[in-house]
PDB file of C-alpha atoms in Angstrom:
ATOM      1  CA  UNK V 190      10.407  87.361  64.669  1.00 56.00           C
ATOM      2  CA  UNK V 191      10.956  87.384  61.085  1.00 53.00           C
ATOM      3  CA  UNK V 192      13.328  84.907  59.693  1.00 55.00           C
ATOM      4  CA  UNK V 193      15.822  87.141  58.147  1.00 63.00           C
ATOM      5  CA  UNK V 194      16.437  88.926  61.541  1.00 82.00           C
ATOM      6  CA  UNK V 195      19.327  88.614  63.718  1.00 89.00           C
ATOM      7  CA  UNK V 196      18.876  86.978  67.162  1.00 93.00           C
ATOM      8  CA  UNK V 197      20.983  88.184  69.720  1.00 96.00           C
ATOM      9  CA  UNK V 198      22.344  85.686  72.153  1.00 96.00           C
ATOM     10  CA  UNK V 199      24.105  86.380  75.804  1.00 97.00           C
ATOM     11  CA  UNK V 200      25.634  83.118  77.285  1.00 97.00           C
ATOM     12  CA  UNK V 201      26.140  82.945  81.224  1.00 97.00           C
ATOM     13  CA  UNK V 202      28.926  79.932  82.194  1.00 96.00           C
ATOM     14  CA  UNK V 203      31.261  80.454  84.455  1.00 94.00           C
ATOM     15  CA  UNK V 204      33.722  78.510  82.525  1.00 95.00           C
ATOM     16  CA  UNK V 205      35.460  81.501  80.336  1.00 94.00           C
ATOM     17  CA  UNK V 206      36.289  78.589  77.519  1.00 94.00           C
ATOM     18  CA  UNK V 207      32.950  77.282  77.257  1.00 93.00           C
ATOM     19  CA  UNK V 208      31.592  80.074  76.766  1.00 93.00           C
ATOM     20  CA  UNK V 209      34.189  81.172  74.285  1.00 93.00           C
ATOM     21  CA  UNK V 210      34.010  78.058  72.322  1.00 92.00           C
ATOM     22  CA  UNK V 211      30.028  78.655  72.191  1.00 93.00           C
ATOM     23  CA  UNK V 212      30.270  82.205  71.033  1.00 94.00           C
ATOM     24  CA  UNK V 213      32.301  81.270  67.910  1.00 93.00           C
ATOM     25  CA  UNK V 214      29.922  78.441  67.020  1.00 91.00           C
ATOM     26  CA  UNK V 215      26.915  80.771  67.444  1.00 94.00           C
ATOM     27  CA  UNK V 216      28.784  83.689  65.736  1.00 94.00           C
ATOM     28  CA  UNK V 217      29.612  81.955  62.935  1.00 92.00           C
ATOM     29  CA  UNK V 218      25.577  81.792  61.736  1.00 91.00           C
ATOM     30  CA  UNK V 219      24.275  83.814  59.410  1.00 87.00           C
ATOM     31  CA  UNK V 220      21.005  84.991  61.689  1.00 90.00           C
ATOM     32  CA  UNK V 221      22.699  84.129  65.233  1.00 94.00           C
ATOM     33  CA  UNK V 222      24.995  86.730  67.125  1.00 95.00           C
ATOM     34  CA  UNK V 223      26.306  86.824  70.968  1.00 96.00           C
ATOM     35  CA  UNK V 224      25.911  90.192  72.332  1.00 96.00           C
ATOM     36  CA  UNK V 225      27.393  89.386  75.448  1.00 96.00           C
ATOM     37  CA  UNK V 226      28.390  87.063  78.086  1.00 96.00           C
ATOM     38  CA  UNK V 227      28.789  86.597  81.919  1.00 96.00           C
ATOM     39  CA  UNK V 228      30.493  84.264  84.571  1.00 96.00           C
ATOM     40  CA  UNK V 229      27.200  84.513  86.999  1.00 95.00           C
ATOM     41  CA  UNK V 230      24.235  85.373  87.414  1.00 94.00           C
ATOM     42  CA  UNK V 231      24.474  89.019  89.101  1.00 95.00           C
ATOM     43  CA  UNK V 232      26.666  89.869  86.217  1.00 96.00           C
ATOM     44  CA  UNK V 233      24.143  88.320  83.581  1.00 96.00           C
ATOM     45  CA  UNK V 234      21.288  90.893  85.358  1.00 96.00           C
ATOM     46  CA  UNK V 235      23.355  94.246  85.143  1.00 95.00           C
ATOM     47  CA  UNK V 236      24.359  93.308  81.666  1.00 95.00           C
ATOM     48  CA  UNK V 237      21.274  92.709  79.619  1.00 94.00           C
ATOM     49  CA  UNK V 238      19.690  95.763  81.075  1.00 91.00           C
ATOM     50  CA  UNK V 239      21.512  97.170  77.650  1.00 90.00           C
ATOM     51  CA  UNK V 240      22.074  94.678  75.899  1.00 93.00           C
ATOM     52  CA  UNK V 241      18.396  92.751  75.657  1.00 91.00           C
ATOM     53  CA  UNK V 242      18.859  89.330  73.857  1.00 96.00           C
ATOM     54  CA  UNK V 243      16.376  87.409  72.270  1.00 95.00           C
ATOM     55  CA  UNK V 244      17.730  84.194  73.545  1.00 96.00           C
ATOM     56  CA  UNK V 245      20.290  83.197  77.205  1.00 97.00           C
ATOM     57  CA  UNK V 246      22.261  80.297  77.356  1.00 96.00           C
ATOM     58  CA  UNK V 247      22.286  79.946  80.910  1.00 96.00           C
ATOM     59  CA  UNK V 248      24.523  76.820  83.476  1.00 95.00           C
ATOM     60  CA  UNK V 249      23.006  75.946  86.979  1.00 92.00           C
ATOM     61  CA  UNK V 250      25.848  76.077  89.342  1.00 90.00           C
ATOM     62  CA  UNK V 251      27.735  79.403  89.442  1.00 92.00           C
ATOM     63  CA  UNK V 252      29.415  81.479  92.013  1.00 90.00           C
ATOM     64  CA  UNK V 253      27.736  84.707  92.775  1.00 90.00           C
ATOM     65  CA  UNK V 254      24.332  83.697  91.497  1.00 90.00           C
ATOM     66  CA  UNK V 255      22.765  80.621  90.687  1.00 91.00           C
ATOM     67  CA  UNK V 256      21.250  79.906  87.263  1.00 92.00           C
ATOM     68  CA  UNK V 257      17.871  79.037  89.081  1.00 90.00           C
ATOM     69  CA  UNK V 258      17.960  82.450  90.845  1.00 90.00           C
ATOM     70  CA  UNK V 259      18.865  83.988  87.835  1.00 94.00           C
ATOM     71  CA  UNK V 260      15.834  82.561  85.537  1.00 94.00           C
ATOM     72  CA  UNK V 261      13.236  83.450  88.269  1.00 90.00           C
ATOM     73  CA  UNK V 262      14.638  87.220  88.212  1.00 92.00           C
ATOM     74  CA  UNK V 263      14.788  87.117  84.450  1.00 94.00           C
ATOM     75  CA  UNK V 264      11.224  86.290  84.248  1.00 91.00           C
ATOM     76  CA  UNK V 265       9.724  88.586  86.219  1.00 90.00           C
ATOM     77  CA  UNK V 266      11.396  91.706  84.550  1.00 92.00           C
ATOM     78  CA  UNK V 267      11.607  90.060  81.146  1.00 92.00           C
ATOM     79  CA  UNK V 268       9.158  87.728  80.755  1.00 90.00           C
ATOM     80  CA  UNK V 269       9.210  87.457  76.957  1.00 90.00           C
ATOM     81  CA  UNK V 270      12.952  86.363  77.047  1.00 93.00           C
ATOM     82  CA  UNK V 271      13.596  83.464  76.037  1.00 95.00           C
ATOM     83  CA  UNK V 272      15.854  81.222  78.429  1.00 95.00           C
ATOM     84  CA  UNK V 273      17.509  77.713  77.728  1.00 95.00           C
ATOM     85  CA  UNK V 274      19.447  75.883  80.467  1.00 93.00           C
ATOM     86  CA  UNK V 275      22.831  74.274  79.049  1.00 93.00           C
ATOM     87  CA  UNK V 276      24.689  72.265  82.081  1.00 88.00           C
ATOM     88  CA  UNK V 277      25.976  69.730  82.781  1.00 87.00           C
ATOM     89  CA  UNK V 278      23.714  68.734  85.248  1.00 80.00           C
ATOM     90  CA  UNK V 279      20.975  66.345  84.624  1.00 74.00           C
ATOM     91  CA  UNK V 280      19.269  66.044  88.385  1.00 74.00           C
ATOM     92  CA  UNK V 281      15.551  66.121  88.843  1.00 73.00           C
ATOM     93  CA  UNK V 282      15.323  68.498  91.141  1.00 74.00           C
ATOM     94  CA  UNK V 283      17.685  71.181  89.098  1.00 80.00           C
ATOM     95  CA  UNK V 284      15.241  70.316  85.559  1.00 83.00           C
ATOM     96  CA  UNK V 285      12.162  70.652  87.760  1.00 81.00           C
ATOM     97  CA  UNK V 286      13.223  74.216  89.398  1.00 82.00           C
ATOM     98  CA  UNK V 287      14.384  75.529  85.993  1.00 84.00           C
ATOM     99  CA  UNK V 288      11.454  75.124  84.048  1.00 85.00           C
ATOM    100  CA  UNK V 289       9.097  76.162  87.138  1.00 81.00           C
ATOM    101  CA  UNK V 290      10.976  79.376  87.149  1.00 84.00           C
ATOM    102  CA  UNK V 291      10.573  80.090  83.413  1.00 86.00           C
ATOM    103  CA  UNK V 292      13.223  78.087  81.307  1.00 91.00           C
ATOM    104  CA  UNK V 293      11.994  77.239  78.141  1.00 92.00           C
ATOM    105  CA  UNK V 294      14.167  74.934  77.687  1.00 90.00           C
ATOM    106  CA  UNK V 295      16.890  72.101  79.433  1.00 90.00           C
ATOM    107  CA  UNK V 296      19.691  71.044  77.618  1.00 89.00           C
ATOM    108  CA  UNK V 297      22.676  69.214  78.614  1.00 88.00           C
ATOM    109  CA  UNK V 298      26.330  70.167  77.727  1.00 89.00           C
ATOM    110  CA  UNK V 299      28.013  67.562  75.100  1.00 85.00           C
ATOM    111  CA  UNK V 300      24.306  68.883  72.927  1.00 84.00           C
ATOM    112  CA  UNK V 301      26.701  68.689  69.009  1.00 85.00           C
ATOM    113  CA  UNK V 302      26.812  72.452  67.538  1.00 84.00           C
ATOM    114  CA  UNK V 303      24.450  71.730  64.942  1.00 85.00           C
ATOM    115  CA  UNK V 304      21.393  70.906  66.928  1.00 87.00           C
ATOM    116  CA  UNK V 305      22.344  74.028  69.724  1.00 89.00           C
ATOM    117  CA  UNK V 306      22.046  75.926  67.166  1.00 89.00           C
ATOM    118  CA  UNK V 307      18.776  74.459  65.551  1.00 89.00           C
ATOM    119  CA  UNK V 308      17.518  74.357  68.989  1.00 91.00           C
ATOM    120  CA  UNK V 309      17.969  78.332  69.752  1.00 92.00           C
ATOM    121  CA  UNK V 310      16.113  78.862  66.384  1.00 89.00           C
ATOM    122  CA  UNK V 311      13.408  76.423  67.284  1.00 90.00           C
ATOM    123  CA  UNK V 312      12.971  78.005  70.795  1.00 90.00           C
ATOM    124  CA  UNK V 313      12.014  81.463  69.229  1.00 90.00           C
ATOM    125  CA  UNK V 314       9.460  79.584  67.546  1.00 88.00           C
ATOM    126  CA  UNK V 315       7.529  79.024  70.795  1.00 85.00           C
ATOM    127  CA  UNK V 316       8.812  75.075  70.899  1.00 85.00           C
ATOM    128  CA  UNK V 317       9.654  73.870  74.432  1.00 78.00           C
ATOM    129  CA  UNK V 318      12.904  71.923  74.638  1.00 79.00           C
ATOM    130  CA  UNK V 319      13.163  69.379  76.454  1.00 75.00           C
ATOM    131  CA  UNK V 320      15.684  66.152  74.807  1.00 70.00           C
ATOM    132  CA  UNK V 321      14.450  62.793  75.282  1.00 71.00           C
ATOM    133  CA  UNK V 322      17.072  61.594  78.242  1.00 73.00           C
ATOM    134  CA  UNK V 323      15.623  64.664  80.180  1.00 76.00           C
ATOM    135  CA  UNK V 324      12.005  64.135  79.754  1.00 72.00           C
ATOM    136  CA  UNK V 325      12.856  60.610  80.649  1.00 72.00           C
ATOM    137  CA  UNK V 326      14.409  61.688  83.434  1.00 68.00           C
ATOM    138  CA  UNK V 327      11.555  63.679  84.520  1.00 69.00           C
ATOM    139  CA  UNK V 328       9.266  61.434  83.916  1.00 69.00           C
ATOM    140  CA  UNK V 329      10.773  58.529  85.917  1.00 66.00           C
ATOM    141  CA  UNK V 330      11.174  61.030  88.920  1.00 63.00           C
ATOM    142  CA  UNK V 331       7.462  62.147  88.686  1.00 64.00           C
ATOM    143  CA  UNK V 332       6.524  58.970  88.477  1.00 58.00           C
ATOM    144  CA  UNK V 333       8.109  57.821  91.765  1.00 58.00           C
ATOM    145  CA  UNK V 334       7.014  60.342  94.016  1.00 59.00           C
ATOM    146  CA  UNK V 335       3.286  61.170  93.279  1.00 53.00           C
ATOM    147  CA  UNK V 336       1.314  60.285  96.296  1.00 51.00           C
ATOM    148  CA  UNK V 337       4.604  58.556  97.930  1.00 54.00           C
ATOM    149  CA  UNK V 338       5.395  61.814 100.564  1.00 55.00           C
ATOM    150  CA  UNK V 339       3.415  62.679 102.981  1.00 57.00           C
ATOM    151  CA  UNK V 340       1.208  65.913 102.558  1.00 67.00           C
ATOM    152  CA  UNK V 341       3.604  68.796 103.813  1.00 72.00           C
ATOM    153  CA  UNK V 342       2.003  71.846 104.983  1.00 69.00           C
ATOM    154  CA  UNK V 343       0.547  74.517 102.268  1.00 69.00           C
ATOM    155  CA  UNK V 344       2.849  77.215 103.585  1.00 73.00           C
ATOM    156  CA  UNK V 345       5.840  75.113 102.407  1.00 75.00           C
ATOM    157  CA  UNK V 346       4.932  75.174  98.639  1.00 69.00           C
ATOM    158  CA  UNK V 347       4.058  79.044  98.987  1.00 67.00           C
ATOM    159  CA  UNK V 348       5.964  81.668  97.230  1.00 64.00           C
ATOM    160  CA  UNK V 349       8.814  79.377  96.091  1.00 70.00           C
ATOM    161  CA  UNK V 350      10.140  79.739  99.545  1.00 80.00           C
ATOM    162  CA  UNK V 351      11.530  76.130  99.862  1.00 83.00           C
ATOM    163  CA  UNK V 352      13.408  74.566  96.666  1.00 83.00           C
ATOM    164  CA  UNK V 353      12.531  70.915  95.448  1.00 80.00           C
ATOM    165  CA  UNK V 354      15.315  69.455  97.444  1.00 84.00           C
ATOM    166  CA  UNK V 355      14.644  70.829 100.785  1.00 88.00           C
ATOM    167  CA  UNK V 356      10.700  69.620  99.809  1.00 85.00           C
ATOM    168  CA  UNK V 357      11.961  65.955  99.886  1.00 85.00           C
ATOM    169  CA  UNK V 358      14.240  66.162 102.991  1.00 89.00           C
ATOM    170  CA  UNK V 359      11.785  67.873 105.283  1.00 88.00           C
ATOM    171  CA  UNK V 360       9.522  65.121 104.002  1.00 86.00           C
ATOM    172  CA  UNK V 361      11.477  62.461 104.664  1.00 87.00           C
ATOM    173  CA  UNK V 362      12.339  64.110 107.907  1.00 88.00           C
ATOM    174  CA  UNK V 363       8.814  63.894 109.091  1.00 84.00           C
ATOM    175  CA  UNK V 364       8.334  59.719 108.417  1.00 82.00           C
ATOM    176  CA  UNK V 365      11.185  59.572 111.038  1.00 83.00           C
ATOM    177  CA  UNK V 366      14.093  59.183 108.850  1.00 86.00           C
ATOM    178  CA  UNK V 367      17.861  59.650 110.448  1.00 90.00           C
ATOM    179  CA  UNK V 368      20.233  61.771 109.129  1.00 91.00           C
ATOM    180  CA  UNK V 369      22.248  58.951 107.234  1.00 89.00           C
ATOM    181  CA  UNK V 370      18.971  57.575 105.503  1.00 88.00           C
ATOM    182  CA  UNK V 371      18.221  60.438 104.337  1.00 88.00           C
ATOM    183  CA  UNK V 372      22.024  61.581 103.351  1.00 87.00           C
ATOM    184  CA  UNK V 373      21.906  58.334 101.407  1.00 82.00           C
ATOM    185  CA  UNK V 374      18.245  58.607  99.814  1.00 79.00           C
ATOM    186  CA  UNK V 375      19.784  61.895  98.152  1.00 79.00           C
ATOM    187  CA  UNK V 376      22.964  60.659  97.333  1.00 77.00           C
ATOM    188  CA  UNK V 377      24.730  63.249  99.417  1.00 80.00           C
ATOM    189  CA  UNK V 378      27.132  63.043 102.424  1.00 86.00           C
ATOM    190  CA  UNK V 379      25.622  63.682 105.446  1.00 89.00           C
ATOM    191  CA  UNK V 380      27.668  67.033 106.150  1.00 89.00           C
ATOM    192  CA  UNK V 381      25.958  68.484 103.276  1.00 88.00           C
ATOM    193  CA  UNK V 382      22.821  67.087 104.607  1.00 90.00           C
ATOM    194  CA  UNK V 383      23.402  68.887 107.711  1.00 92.00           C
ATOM    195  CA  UNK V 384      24.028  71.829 105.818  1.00 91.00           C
ATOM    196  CA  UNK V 385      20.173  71.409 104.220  1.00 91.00           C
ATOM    197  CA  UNK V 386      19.132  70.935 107.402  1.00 93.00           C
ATOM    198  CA  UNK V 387      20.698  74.564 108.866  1.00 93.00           C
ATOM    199  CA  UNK V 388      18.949  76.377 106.021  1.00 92.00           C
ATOM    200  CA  UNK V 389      15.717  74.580 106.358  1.00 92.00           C
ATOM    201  CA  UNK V 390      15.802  75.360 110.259  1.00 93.00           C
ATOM    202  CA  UNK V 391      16.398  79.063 109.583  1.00 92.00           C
ATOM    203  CA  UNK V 392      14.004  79.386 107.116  1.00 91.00           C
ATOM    204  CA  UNK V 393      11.073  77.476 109.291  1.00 91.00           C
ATOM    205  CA  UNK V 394      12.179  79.629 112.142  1.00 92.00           C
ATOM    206  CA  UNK V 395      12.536  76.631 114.470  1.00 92.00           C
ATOM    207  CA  UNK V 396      16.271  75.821 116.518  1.00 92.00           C
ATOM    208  CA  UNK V 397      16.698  71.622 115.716  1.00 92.00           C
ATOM    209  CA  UNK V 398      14.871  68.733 114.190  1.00 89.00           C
ATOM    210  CA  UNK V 399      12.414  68.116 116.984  1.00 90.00           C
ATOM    211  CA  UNK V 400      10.958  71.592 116.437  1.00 90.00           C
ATOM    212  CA  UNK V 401      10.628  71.444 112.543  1.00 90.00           C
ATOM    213  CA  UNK V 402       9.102  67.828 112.193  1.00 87.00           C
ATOM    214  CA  UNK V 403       5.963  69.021 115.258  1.00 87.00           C
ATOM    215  CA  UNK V 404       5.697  72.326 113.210  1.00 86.00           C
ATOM    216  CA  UNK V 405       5.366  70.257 109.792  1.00 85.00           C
ATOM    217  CA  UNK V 406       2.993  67.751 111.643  1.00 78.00           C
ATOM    218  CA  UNK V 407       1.126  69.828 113.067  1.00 71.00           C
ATOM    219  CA  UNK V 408       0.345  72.911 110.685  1.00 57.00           C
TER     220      UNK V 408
END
């Protein structure tokens, strides 16, 4: 893209102030304009059908549709978008399913104006973004869990069928842990553990835990 063209921005947050705030920031440079903006991400999809930015500003947790779910729809029909994740939320397994599905970029929310902006013209560029307390992050969580869980079967990795987090409980489900080990090894409570453990069970096809840890054993 040529330096003296306008790139058109669309910003999905379902906070209607953020994304307000943002758009007059972003409006208020010479080469940057929002085209458009959405509280989900079903909205975001019908939208840029039209519209087709160069760059989306995109949050992880919204009702409707996820940011995650968005990106990996995104990047099959647009693959030459360019996508950066602004959120507030800096957990491994959210930066690792992002950029898997396409993000070319993480940021977190309290990012000052100045460098947003630098960072949407940098992204254009072909640079990957990715701050230093998120590739620490990453790197930490990497770090701690190669070769530490036990070899889950090839299906499970398959057609991004299972996200990261459902990865780590059915692994920890198969060295035996309870319920409240595990609820506390994620740092949730164990209702939303059980609440893992309904979608994992539906999506193995099995009825409890007995079923899905000889199924993961034994395929």
């Amino acid at each position: 893209m040529e330096s003296d063209e306008t790139l058109k921005i669309f910003i999905t947050d379902d906070d209607i102030f953020f994304r307000s705030g943002i758009e007059l920031v972003i409006n208020a440079e010479k080469h940057l304009t929002v085209v458009g903006s959405a509280g989900n991400g079903k909205e975001t999809l019908e939208k840029i059908k039209d519209l087709q930015p160069d760059v989306i500003l995109i949050d992880i947790k919204m009702p409707m549709m996820n940011g995650i779910e968005c990106i990996r729809k995104l990047k099959l029909e647009y693959p030459h978008m360019y996508i950066l994740i602004l959120t507030t939320f800096n957990e491994e397994e959210f930066i690792i399913e992002g950029l898997a599905n396409g993000a070319n970029g993480y940021l977190i929310k309290g990012i000052d104006f100045i460098n947003l902006v630098n960072t949407i013209q940098d992204v254009v560029k072909g640079q990957y973004i990715l701050p230093a307390e998120v590739a620490s992050k990453l790197a930490t969580y990497l770090v701690n869990t190669i070769n530490k869980q036990p070899k889950l079967p090839e299906f499970i990795y398959s057609n991004n069928t299972f996200t990261i987090r459902e990865q780590k409980i059915m692994s920890l489900l198969v060295e035996r842990y309870t319920n409240k080990e595990i609820a506390d090894n994620l740092s949730v409570s164990v209702g939303t553990l059980k609440n893992y453990l309904t979608v994992i069970y539906e999506k193995l096809q099995v009825k409890n835990r007995q079923e899905a840890a000889a199924l993961l054993r034994n395929r």
